[in-house]
Every structure is written in structure tokens, then in C-alpha cells.
């Protein structure tokens, strides 16, 4: 097994280990098909500058998932859906207090070299 | 020698700034009441109005922030002693917040588009209110000789920040011609002098002065 395959396999230990930083994440595709996954999730505070010189207290949410696990679950690699006539890719996970949140995938960066996909999220009202 | 009187008044620019915010707040409340009477959703006319805010916003309500950018002297209407005419610039920053949401009948509402259109909705309300005929002089006729919204600019959101919450802003620049007064030297009577102006039969102008003793 080459180093790249080894690195891809290591993603399972890095991203999907619930005893470490792995977190339960539900991924839903535009057709409504969902899959429970484990990955890294972030939901932190961030200041937004709308270019008026005034800052907005905002939020930055992000997940990193293993592509092979997504494909094994029967889903495709998530991506942004700009067409408003379609449903977007959705990501749902709880915060550390157990409060559930649902997000829309606003930007996806798949790493096809090592087999992970990093998704930037935006708030979504289901 | 110092100015003998306490300077205990607002400058006209400050009064105008607060008046602009007051006009917006009152008219928005009125618009919401009119919307209710017209069986429309008053939330579509809702805007929260602030002045001179610099702390980061944390609410998701459509918002307008009125702030005084500065004033430039208009030499034509001014004198060096008593009053000066300024062209004061006020910015009304209109914020719209958007969140993507599901559409039950199909598709979804994109949050970035929602935020941009919300900001433009706020700007539309502000422009219509401040340019209304009722407010040609902002109800300050004695010190305001005119007002105009000279620029409307839609801000471009940052592309690299990728926030979870979409915020868009539009800035309306309002220029107001106003008068600023300043402390004057109190008059001191040096002497009382009465002068009678007469014209002689040959046309010569004569002055007869009476001096008090």
C-alpha cells in the first residue's frame, strides 16, 4: 500500500474517531436522501465586515468528511447548489450543548488527492 | 479674554442627524400601521433605526444606522463673524440579513440573495421617506435650506470570509445645506448718539448730531 492509500485510510482515525474529535454529522443530498456520518465539525463566532466600517457579529461553520464514507453511504460528494429551484445539500449536527443545527453547504472543497471534502456552511431554515 | 457664555447647545449638524433618525423611526412605524390596514405583512416594512453606532450588530433585524460623516463650508452663504453655511454629509447605512431557507413547494431561498434584497428594501424605504415632499427641509426650515440623497451604493460582501450568516449593506449619502451659528460678542453701548439727516435747499446732505452728556 502506498503512502497516499495509507493517508486515506488514516482519515478514518483522524476524522471519524468518536473517542477523539470525530462528531456525528448528518449529510442530506438535494433529493432528500440522508446518511449519518462522522467527521470534524466547527461552529464558531466570526466578525463579518459588510464594507461599511461596521462589524457584524457572525458565525462560521464548517465540516470535514471522508469521501469514501460518503460514497459508501450512497451519496455523492456535496457541493454548493446555486439554483434556487433545487434543494441544497444540507449538513446537520449538534453543538457541544446538544442543540441541533441545520446548515446548507455554501462551498465545498474536495481533496481528491487524499480523499476528504471540506464544506463551508451557511445557516438554513428547514 | 474668553467666551463669557457657556456653550450649551447642539450644533445644527447634530440636530439634523437626530432629526433624520427620528423621521425614519416615526415614518417606519406609520408605514407598518398602514401595511396592517392594507392587510399586508407589516414586517415587510420593519427597520430598526440607530445613530452613530460602532459596536458590532448582533441582531438579525433589518437595520439603518445614521451617522454624520462631516461638513464642508459653503463660502457663498457664509460670513466670518456670525453664521456659516455648511454642506453636511450624513450616511445612512442599511443592513439586510439573509438566511437560506426551504421552500415547501420546491427549491430554496438563497441566503446571499435574500440579504442583498433585504438591504435594498431598507434603502428603498429610507430613500422614499427622506426624499418625500414633507421632509424637504427635514422639518427644520429655520436652519436647513435643502436636502438631497446624492449617492446610493450597494456594498459588495467579502467573498473570502464565508460567514454562515449573510449580511449585505447599502449606503445612502444624504447632503444637507444647513446653517451653523457661533457665540457672538455681546454688544456694549459706548455712547448714545442721535443723528438727523437733512437735505439743504441746494441738495447738500446735512447731518445734525445730538450727543448725550
mmCIF file of C-alpha atoms in Angstrom:
data_model
loop_
_atom_site.group_PDB
_atom_site.id
_atom_site.type_symbol
_atom_site.label_atom_id
_atom_site.label_comp_id
_atom_site.label_asym_id
_atom_site.label_seq_id
_atom_site.Cartn_x
_atom_site.Cartn_y
_atom_site.Cartn_z
ATOM 1 C CA UNK A 1 0.000 0.000 0.000
ATOM 2 C CA UNK A 2 1.382 3.349 -0.996
ATOM 3 C CA UNK A 3 1.592 6.408 1.231
ATOM 4 C CA UNK A 4 -1.437 8.033 -0.347
ATOM 5 C CA UNK A 5 -3.602 4.996 0.322
ATOM 6 C CA UNK A 6 -2.222 4.929 3.853
ATOM 7 C CA UNK A 7 -3.083 8.602 4.287
ATOM 8 C CA UNK A 8 -6.628 7.990 3.059
ATOM 9 C CA UNK A 9 -7.019 5.134 5.481
ATOM 10 C CA UNK A 10 -5.690 7.369 8.276
ATOM 11 C CA UNK A 11 -8.576 9.742 7.598
ATOM 12 C CA UNK A 12 -10.754 7.208 9.292
ATOM 13 C CA UNK A 13 -8.744 7.618 12.503
ATOM 14 C CA UNK A 14 -8.397 11.394 12.170
ATOM 15 C CA UNK A 15 -11.905 12.364 11.076
ATOM 16 C CA UNK A 16 -14.123 9.517 12.220
ATOM 17 C CA UNK A 17 -12.827 8.610 15.665
ATOM 18 C CA UNK A 18 -15.620 9.386 18.147
ATOM 19 C CA UNK A 19 -13.195 8.935 21.012
ATOM 20 C CA UNK A 20 -11.208 11.876 19.731
ATOM 21 C CA UNK A 21 -12.525 14.790 17.592
ATOM 22 C CA UNK A 22 -14.999 12.892 15.452
ATOM 23 C CA UNK A 23 -18.578 14.185 15.673
ATOM 24 C CA UNK A 24 -21.929 12.857 14.420
ATOM 25 C CA UNK A 25 -22.912 14.644 11.231
ATOM 26 C CA UNK A 26 -25.932 14.007 9.019
ATOM 27 C CA UNK A 27 -25.469 14.728 5.337
ATOM 28 C CA UNK A 28 -28.546 15.153 3.106
ATOM 29 C CA UNK A 29 -28.420 15.448 -0.649
ATOM 30 C CA UNK A 30 -30.802 17.572 -2.798
ATOM 31 C CA UNK A 31 -33.100 14.584 -3.348
ATOM 32 C CA UNK A 32 -33.632 14.336 0.417
ATOM 33 C CA UNK A 33 -31.521 11.212 0.946
ATOM 34 C CA UNK A 34 -29.666 11.371 4.259
ATOM 35 C CA UNK A 35 -26.693 9.491 5.659
ATOM 36 C CA UNK A 36 -25.296 9.527 9.198
ATOM 37 C CA UNK A 37 -21.550 10.138 9.109
ATOM 38 C CA UNK A 38 -18.764 11.026 11.499
ATOM 39 C CA UNK A 39 -16.400 13.873 10.767
ATOM 40 C CA UNK A 40 -14.915 17.108 12.077
ATOM 41 C CA UNK A 41 -17.331 19.989 12.690
ATOM 42 C CA UNK A 42 -16.727 23.603 13.634
ATOM 43 C CA UNK A 43 -19.247 26.273 14.576
ATOM 44 C CA UNK A 44 -17.570 29.377 15.940
ATOM 45 C CA UNK A 45 -18.082 33.118 16.160
ATOM 46 C CA UNK A 46 -16.712 35.326 13.436
ATOM 47 C CA UNK A 47 -16.909 39.044 12.712
ATOM 48 C CA UNK A 48 -18.325 39.958 9.328
ATOM 49 C CA UNK A 49 -17.355 43.166 7.602
ATOM 50 C CA UNK A 50 -20.094 44.315 5.167
ATOM 51 C CA UNK A 51 -17.728 47.053 3.952
ATOM 52 C CA UNK A 52 -19.375 49.893 5.865
ATOM 53 C CA UNK A 53 -16.742 50.034 8.585
ATOM 54 C CA UNK A 54 -19.213 48.434 10.965
ATOM 55 C CA UNK A 55 -18.683 44.844 12.045
ATOM 56 C CA UNK A 56 -21.433 42.280 12.338
ATOM 57 C CA UNK A 57 -21.225 39.521 14.925
ATOM 58 C CA UNK A 58 -21.495 36.463 12.750
ATOM 59 C CA UNK A 59 -20.839 32.786 12.692
ATOM 60 C CA UNK A 60 -18.545 30.445 10.810
ATOM 61 C CA UNK A 61 -19.480 26.790 10.444
ATOM 62 C CA UNK A 62 -17.521 24.101 8.684
ATOM 63 C CA UNK A 63 -17.282 20.280 8.402
ATOM 64 C CA UNK A 64 -14.648 17.922 7.062
ATOM 65 C CA UNK A 65 -15.787 14.489 5.889
ATOM 66 C CA UNK A 66 -14.155 11.403 4.444
ATOM 67 C CA UNK A 67 -15.160 10.990 0.805
ATOM 68 C CA UNK A 68 -15.018 7.178 0.836
ATOM 69 C CA UNK A 69 -17.534 7.129 3.719
ATOM 70 C CA UNK A 70 -19.855 9.461 1.806
ATOM 71 C CA UNK A 71 -19.699 7.283 -1.296
ATOM 72 C CA UNK A 72 -20.176 4.125 0.771
ATOM 73 C CA UNK A 73 -23.347 5.670 2.208
ATOM 74 C CA UNK A 74 -24.722 6.052 -1.320
ATOM 75 C CA UNK A 75 -24.280 9.801 -1.623
ATOM 76 C CA UNK A 76 -22.216 11.915 -3.976
ATOM 77 C CA UNK A 77 -19.604 14.488 -2.989
ATOM 78 C CA UNK A 78 -21.529 17.522 -1.659
ATOM 79 C CA UNK A 79 -21.379 20.840 -3.464
ATOM 80 C CA UNK A 80 -22.999 24.234 -3.475
ATOM 81 C CA UNK A 81 -26.363 24.373 -5.213
ATOM 82 C CA UNK A 82 -26.837 27.864 -6.621
ATOM 83 C CA UNK A 83 -30.085 27.111 -8.440
ATOM 84 C CA UNK A 84 -32.879 28.223 -6.154
ATOM 85 C CA UNK A 85 -35.332 25.883 -7.861
ATOM 86 C CA UNK A 86 -33.469 22.968 -6.307
ATOM 87 C CA UNK A 87 -32.893 21.876 -2.739
ATOM 88 C CA UNK A 88 -29.368 22.372 -1.452
ATOM 89 C CA UNK A 89 -27.009 19.909 0.228
ATOM 90 C CA UNK A 90 -27.687 20.016 3.953
ATOM 91 C CA UNK A 91 -25.478 19.256 6.929
ATOM 92 C CA UNK A 92 -26.858 18.793 10.414
ATOM 93 C CA UNK A 93 -25.026 18.385 13.690
ATOM 94 C CA UNK A 94 -25.401 19.319 17.334
ATOM 95 C CA UNK A 95 -23.284 21.815 19.188
ATOM 96 C CA UNK A 96 -21.484 20.770 22.356
ATOM 97 C CA UNK A 97 -24.621 21.567 24.391
ATOM 98 C CA UNK A 98 -26.682 19.175 22.268
ATOM 99 C CA UNK A 99 -28.570 21.890 20.390
ATOM 100 C CA UNK A 100 -29.221 20.754 16.816
ATOM 101 C CA UNK A 101 -28.437 22.974 13.846
ATOM 102 C CA UNK A 102 -29.025 22.542 10.137
ATOM 103 C CA UNK A 103 -26.793 24.206 7.585
ATOM 104 C CA UNK A 104 -26.660 24.496 3.830
ATOM 105 C CA UNK A 105 -23.398 23.660 2.035
ATOM 106 C CA UNK A 106 -22.343 27.034 0.617
ATOM 107 C CA UNK A 107 -18.931 25.943 -0.602
ATOM 108 C CA UNK A 108 -17.274 22.534 -0.913
ATOM 109 C CA UNK A 109 -13.565 21.885 -1.388
ATOM 110 C CA UNK A 110 -12.949 18.229 -2.202
ATOM 111 C CA UNK A 111 -9.395 16.987 -1.862
ATOM 112 C CA UNK A 112 -9.262 14.206 -4.429
ATOM 113 C CA UNK A 113 -5.625 13.529 -3.626
ATOM 114 C CA UNK A 114 -6.194 12.369 -0.081
ATOM 115 C CA UNK A 115 -9.949 11.736 -0.092
ATOM 116 C CA UNK A 116 -11.518 14.365 2.166
ATOM 117 C CA UNK A 117 -14.051 17.104 1.472
ATOM 118 C CA UNK A 118 -14.184 20.362 3.398
ATOM 119 C CA UNK A 119 -17.600 22.081 3.394
ATOM 120 C CA UNK A 120 -18.209 25.691 4.378
ATOM 121 C CA UNK A 121 -21.714 26.057 5.744
ATOM 122 C CA UNK A 122 -24.351 28.747 5.999
ATOM 123 C CA UNK A 123 -27.412 28.934 8.184
ATOM 124 C CA UNK A 124 -30.523 27.205 6.848
ATOM 125 C CA UNK A 125 -34.097 27.258 7.990
ATOM 126 C CA UNK A 126 -35.545 23.818 7.160
ATOM 127 C CA UNK B 1 -10.431 87.370 27.008
ATOM 128 C CA UNK B 2 -12.635 84.235 26.849
ATOM 129 C CA UNK B 3 -16.143 83.494 25.634
ATOM 130 C CA UNK B 4 -18.296 84.559 28.596
ATOM 131 C CA UNK B 5 -21.266 82.290 27.946
ATOM 132 C CA UNK B 6 -21.379 78.523 28.424
ATOM 133 C CA UNK B 7 -21.591 76.675 25.090
ATOM 134 C CA UNK B 8 -24.570 74.549 25.951
ATOM 135 C CA UNK B 9 -26.290 73.770 22.687
ATOM 136 C CA UNK B 10 -26.100 71.197 19.926
ATOM 137 C CA UNK B 11 -24.707 72.175 16.579
ATOM 138 C CA UNK B 12 -27.140 72.079 13.674
ATOM 139 C CA UNK B 13 -25.422 69.030 12.179
ATOM 140 C CA UNK B 14 -26.065 67.048 15.348
ATOM 141 C CA UNK B 15 -29.681 68.198 15.437
ATOM 142 C CA UNK B 16 -30.126 67.225 11.780
ATOM 143 C CA UNK B 17 -28.611 63.782 12.355
ATOM 144 C CA UNK B 18 -31.024 63.093 15.211
ATOM 145 C CA UNK B 19 -33.895 64.558 13.203
ATOM 146 C CA UNK B 20 -33.173 62.237 10.269
ATOM 147 C CA UNK B 21 -33.249 59.235 12.603
ATOM 148 C CA UNK B 22 -36.440 60.472 14.245
ATOM 149 C CA UNK B 23 -38.139 60.970 10.862
ATOM 150 C CA UNK B 24 -37.158 57.465 9.774
ATOM 151 C CA UNK B 25 -38.332 55.855 13.012
ATOM 152 C CA UNK B 26 -41.670 57.680 13.002
ATOM 153 C CA UNK B 27 -42.369 57.025 9.349
ATOM 154 C CA UNK B 28 -41.462 53.351 9.593
ATOM 155 C CA UNK B 29 -43.900 52.947 12.473
ATOM 156 C CA UNK B 30 -46.506 54.719 10.356
ATOM 157 C CA UNK B 31 -45.768 52.518 7.337
ATOM 158 C CA UNK B 32 -46.194 49.372 9.417
ATOM 159 C CA UNK B 33 -49.568 50.640 10.630
ATOM 160 C CA UNK B 34 -50.590 51.431 7.037
ATOM 161 C CA UNK B 35 -49.473 47.966 5.951
ATOM 162 C CA UNK B 36 -51.665 46.395 8.625
ATOM 163 C CA UNK B 37 -54.634 48.447 7.423
ATOM 164 C CA UNK B 38 -53.914 47.278 3.882
ATOM 165 C CA UNK B 39 -53.937 43.631 5.064
ATOM 166 C CA UNK B 40 -50.228 43.284 4.276
ATOM 167 C CA UNK B 41 -47.443 41.946 6.451
ATOM 168 C CA UNK B 42 -46.069 44.892 8.479
ATOM 169 C CA UNK B 43 -42.786 43.001 8.951
ATOM 170 C CA UNK B 44 -42.014 43.823 5.313
ATOM 171 C CA UNK B 45 -41.782 47.497 6.348
ATOM 172 C CA UNK B 46 -39.818 46.899 9.535
ATOM 173 C CA UNK B 47 -36.441 48.595 10.026
ATOM 174 C CA UNK B 48 -34.605 49.298 13.274
ATOM 175 C CA UNK B 49 -33.047 52.773 13.284
ATOM 176 C CA UNK B 50 -29.868 53.734 15.128
ATOM 177 C CA UNK B 51 -27.485 56.695 15.197
ATOM 178 C CA UNK B 52 -23.692 56.727 15.330
ATOM 179 C CA UNK B 53 -23.396 53.050 16.209
ATOM 180 C CA UNK B 54 -19.977 51.415 16.002
ATOM 181 C CA UNK B 55 -20.405 48.280 18.090
ATOM 182 C CA UNK B 56 -20.889 45.152 16.046
ATOM 183 C CA UNK B 57 -24.509 44.321 15.307
ATOM 184 C CA UNK B 58 -25.688 41.042 16.755
ATOM 185 C CA UNK B 59 -29.328 41.050 15.767
ATOM 186 C CA UNK B 60 -30.736 39.793 12.506
ATOM 187 C CA UNK B 61 -33.242 42.590 12.016
ATOM 188 C CA UNK B 62 -33.091 44.913 9.034
ATOM 189 C CA UNK B 63 -31.301 47.978 10.315
ATOM 190 C CA UNK B 64 -30.473 51.567 9.379
ATOM 191 C CA UNK B 65 -27.612 53.448 11.060
ATOM 192 C CA UNK B 66 -27.498 57.224 10.620
ATOM 193 C CA UNK B 67 -24.123 58.884 11.110
ATOM 194 C CA UNK B 68 -22.663 62.282 10.426
ATOM 195 C CA UNK B 69 -19.742 61.986 8.024
ATOM 196 C CA UNK B 70 -18.681 65.644 8.063
ATOM 197 C CA UNK B 71 -19.459 69.170 6.877
ATOM 198 C CA UNK B 72 -17.897 71.414 4.229
ATOM 199 C CA UNK B 73 -18.138 75.187 4.300
ATOM 200 C CA UNK B 74 -20.144 76.939 1.570
ATOM 201 C CA UNK B 75 -18.353 80.313 1.394
ATOM 202 C CA UNK B 76 -21.094 81.965 -0.689
ATOM 203 C CA UNK B 77 -23.677 81.978 2.088
ATOM 204 C CA UNK B 78 -21.287 82.401 4.991
ATOM 205 C CA UNK B 79 -19.761 85.318 6.816
ATOM 206 C CA UNK B 80 -16.701 85.284 9.013
ATOM 207 C CA UNK B 81 -18.453 86.570 12.093
ATOM 208 C CA UNK B 82 -21.976 85.420 12.714
ATOM 209 C CA UNK B 83 -23.086 82.331 10.837
ATOM 210 C CA UNK B 84 -21.684 79.873 8.344
ATOM 211 C CA UNK B 85 -23.447 77.753 5.764
ATOM 212 C CA UNK B 86 -22.272 74.155 5.570
ATOM 213 C CA UNK B 87 -22.981 71.270 3.282
ATOM 214 C CA UNK B 88 -23.245 68.437 5.825
ATOM 215 C CA UNK B 89 -22.953 64.832 4.740
ATOM 216 C CA UNK B 90 -24.828 62.089 6.539
ATOM 217 C CA UNK B 91 -24.599 58.411 5.747
ATOM 218 C CA UNK B 92 -27.498 56.074 6.288
ATOM 219 C CA UNK B 93 -26.134 52.531 6.246
ATOM 220 C CA UNK B 94 -28.850 49.982 5.535
ATOM 221 C CA UNK B 95 -28.237 46.373 6.568
ATOM 222 C CA UNK B 96 -30.069 43.300 5.373
ATOM 223 C CA UNK B 97 -29.620 39.854 6.879
ATOM 224 C CA UNK B 98 -30.405 36.728 4.944
ATOM 225 C CA UNK B 99 -30.603 33.059 5.662
ATOM 226 C CA UNK B 100 -31.158 30.279 3.182
ATOM 227 C CA UNK B 101 -34.468 28.600 3.785
ATOM 228 C CA UNK B 102 -36.537 25.754 2.497
ATOM 229 C CA UNK B 103 -39.423 26.380 0.113
ATOM 230 C CA UNK B 104 -42.129 23.832 0.776
ATOM 231 C CA UNK B 105 -43.364 23.854 -2.797
ATOM 232 C CA UNK B 106 -39.874 23.194 -4.121
ATOM 233 C CA UNK B 107 -36.362 24.633 -4.166
ATOM 234 C CA UNK B 108 -34.948 27.021 -1.596
ATOM 235 C CA UNK B 109 -34.334 30.711 -0.967
ATOM 236 C CA UNK B 110 -30.592 31.503 -1.234
ATOM 237 C CA UNK B 111 -29.384 33.442 1.784
ATOM 238 C CA UNK B 112 -26.998 35.720 -0.141
ATOM 239 C CA UNK B 113 -29.761 36.901 -2.484
ATOM 240 C CA UNK B 114 -32.124 37.332 0.473
ATOM 241 C CA UNK B 115 -29.604 39.515 2.338
ATOM 242 C CA UNK B 116 -28.910 41.724 -0.679
ATOM 243 C CA UNK B 117 -32.580 42.290 -1.437
ATOM 244 C CA UNK B 118 -33.307 42.988 2.226
ATOM 245 C CA UNK B 119 -30.603 45.667 2.285
ATOM 246 C CA UNK B 120 -32.095 47.187 -0.863
ATOM 247 C CA UNK B 121 -35.571 47.076 0.661
ATOM 248 C CA UNK B 122 -34.313 49.076 3.648
ATOM 249 C CA UNK B 123 -32.570 51.517 1.299
ATOM 250 C CA UNK B 124 -35.798 51.877 -0.702
ATOM 251 C CA UNK B 125 -37.769 52.797 2.410
ATOM 252 C CA UNK B 126 -35.125 55.246 3.615
ATOM 253 C CA UNK B 127 -34.865 56.973 0.234
ATOM 254 C CA UNK B 128 -38.597 57.346 -0.177
ATOM 255 C CA UNK B 129 -39.029 58.713 3.336
ATOM 256 C CA UNK B 130 -36.174 61.220 3.282
ATOM 257 C CA UNK B 131 -36.936 62.452 -0.225
ATOM 258 C CA UNK B 132 -40.662 62.842 0.471
ATOM 259 C CA UNK B 133 -42.004 66.347 -0.064
ATOM 260 C CA UNK B 134 -42.945 66.610 3.628
ATOM 261 C CA UNK B 135 -39.282 66.454 4.530
ATOM 262 C CA UNK B 136 -37.792 68.901 2.015
ATOM 263 C CA UNK B 137 -36.361 70.836 4.940
ATOM 264 C CA UNK B 138 -36.431 67.959 7.430
ATOM 265 C CA UNK B 139 -38.920 69.988 9.497
ATOM 266 C CA UNK B 140 -36.028 72.352 10.358
ATOM 267 C CA UNK B 141 -36.833 75.198 7.999
ATOM 268 C CA UNK B 142 -35.044 77.796 10.096
ATOM 269 C CA UNK B 143 -31.639 76.148 9.763
ATOM 270 C CA UNK B 144 -31.956 73.752 6.814
ATOM 271 C CA UNK B 145 -32.266 75.137 3.296
ATOM 272 C CA UNK B 146 -32.325 71.849 1.448
ATOM 273 C CA UNK B 147 -31.525 68.133 1.461
ATOM 274 C CA UNK B 148 -30.788 65.556 -1.219
ATOM 275 C CA UNK B 149 -29.726 61.947 -1.320
ATOM 276 C CA UNK B 150 -26.756 62.218 -3.652
ATOM 277 C CA UNK B 151 -25.456 58.637 -3.704
ATOM 278 C CA UNK B 152 -26.818 55.144 -3.200
ATOM 279 C CA UNK B 153 -24.152 52.471 -3.087
ATOM 280 C CA UNK B 154 -24.624 48.741 -2.630
ATOM 281 C CA UNK B 155 -21.650 47.259 -0.802
ATOM 282 C CA UNK B 156 -20.093 44.101 -2.139
ATOM 283 C CA UNK B 157 -19.852 41.388 0.520
ATOM 284 C CA UNK B 158 -16.491 39.850 1.280
ATOM 285 C CA UNK B 159 -16.003 36.672 -0.714
ATOM 286 C CA UNK B 160 -13.260 35.098 1.356
ATOM 287 C CA UNK B 161 -14.846 35.311 4.798
ATOM 288 C CA UNK B 162 -17.521 32.646 4.099
ATOM 289 C CA UNK B 163 -19.696 33.521 7.085
ATOM 290 C CA UNK B 164 -22.625 31.308 7.974
ATOM 291 C CA UNK B 165 -24.799 34.371 8.102
ATOM 292 C CA UNK B 166 -25.309 36.506 5.033
ATOM 293 C CA UNK B 167 -25.165 40.251 5.560
ATOM 294 C CA UNK B 168 -25.472 42.862 2.850
ATOM 295 C CA UNK B 169 -25.340 46.620 3.142
ATOM 296 C CA UNK B 170 -26.316 49.667 1.125
ATOM 297 C CA UNK B 171 -25.236 53.210 1.900
ATOM 298 C CA UNK B 172 -27.309 56.295 1.144
ATOM 299 C CA UNK B 173 -25.445 59.587 1.315
ATOM 300 C CA UNK B 174 -27.663 62.494 2.365
ATOM 301 C CA UNK B 175 -26.363 66.024 1.839
ATOM 302 C CA UNK B 176 -27.996 68.796 3.831
ATOM 303 C CA UNK B 177 -27.415 72.517 3.464
ATOM 304 C CA UNK B 178 -27.547 73.980 6.940
ATOM 305 C CA UNK B 179 -26.582 76.991 8.982
ATOM 306 C CA UNK B 180 -24.247 76.864 11.946
ATOM 307 C CA UNK B 181 -24.129 79.771 14.395
ATOM 308 C CA UNK B 182 -21.385 80.509 16.870
ATOM 309 C CA UNK B 183 -21.000 82.588 20.055
ATOM 310 C CA UNK B 184 -21.038 86.318 19.312
ATOM 311 C CA UNK B 185 -19.513 89.213 21.199
ATOM 312 C CA UNK B 186 -22.114 90.819 23.450
ATOM 313 C CA UNK B 187 -22.884 94.355 22.370
ATOM 314 C CA UNK B 188 -21.616 97.070 24.645
ATOM 315 C CA UNK B 189 -23.139 100.557 24.409
ATOM 316 C CA UNK B 190 -20.276 103.016 24.238
ATOM 317 C CA UNK B 191 -22.398 106.132 23.934
ATOM 318 C CA UNK B 192 -25.826 107.172 22.739
ATOM 319 C CA UNK B 193 -25.797 109.265 19.563
ATOM 320 C CA UNK B 194 -28.791 110.691 17.742
ATOM 321 C CA UNK B 195 -28.331 111.804 14.120
ATOM 322 C CA UNK B 196 -30.891 113.640 11.991
ATOM 323 C CA UNK B 197 -30.212 113.583 8.231
ATOM 324 C CA UNK B 198 -31.418 116.655 6.320
ATOM 325 C CA UNK B 199 -31.102 117.934 2.766
ATOM 326 C CA UNK B 200 -30.317 121.567 2.214
ATOM 327 C CA UNK B 201 -32.068 123.621 -0.439
ATOM 328 C CA UNK B 202 -29.051 123.245 -2.709
ATOM 329 C CA UNK B 203 -29.164 119.436 -2.374
ATOM 330 C CA UNK B 204 -26.334 119.107 0.131
ATOM 331 C CA UNK B 205 -26.846 116.323 2.676
ATOM 332 C CA UNK B 206 -26.515 117.603 6.217
ATOM 333 C CA UNK B 207 -26.267 115.599 9.433
ATOM 334 C CA UNK B 208 -27.345 117.060 12.740
ATOM 335 C CA UNK B 209 -25.992 115.077 15.683
ATOM 336 C CA UNK B 210 -27.198 115.176 19.280
ATOM 337 C CA UNK B 211 -24.717 113.936 21.893
ATOM 338 C CA UNK B 212 -25.831 112.883 25.343
ATOM 339 C CA UNK B 213 -23.687 114.215 28.132
#
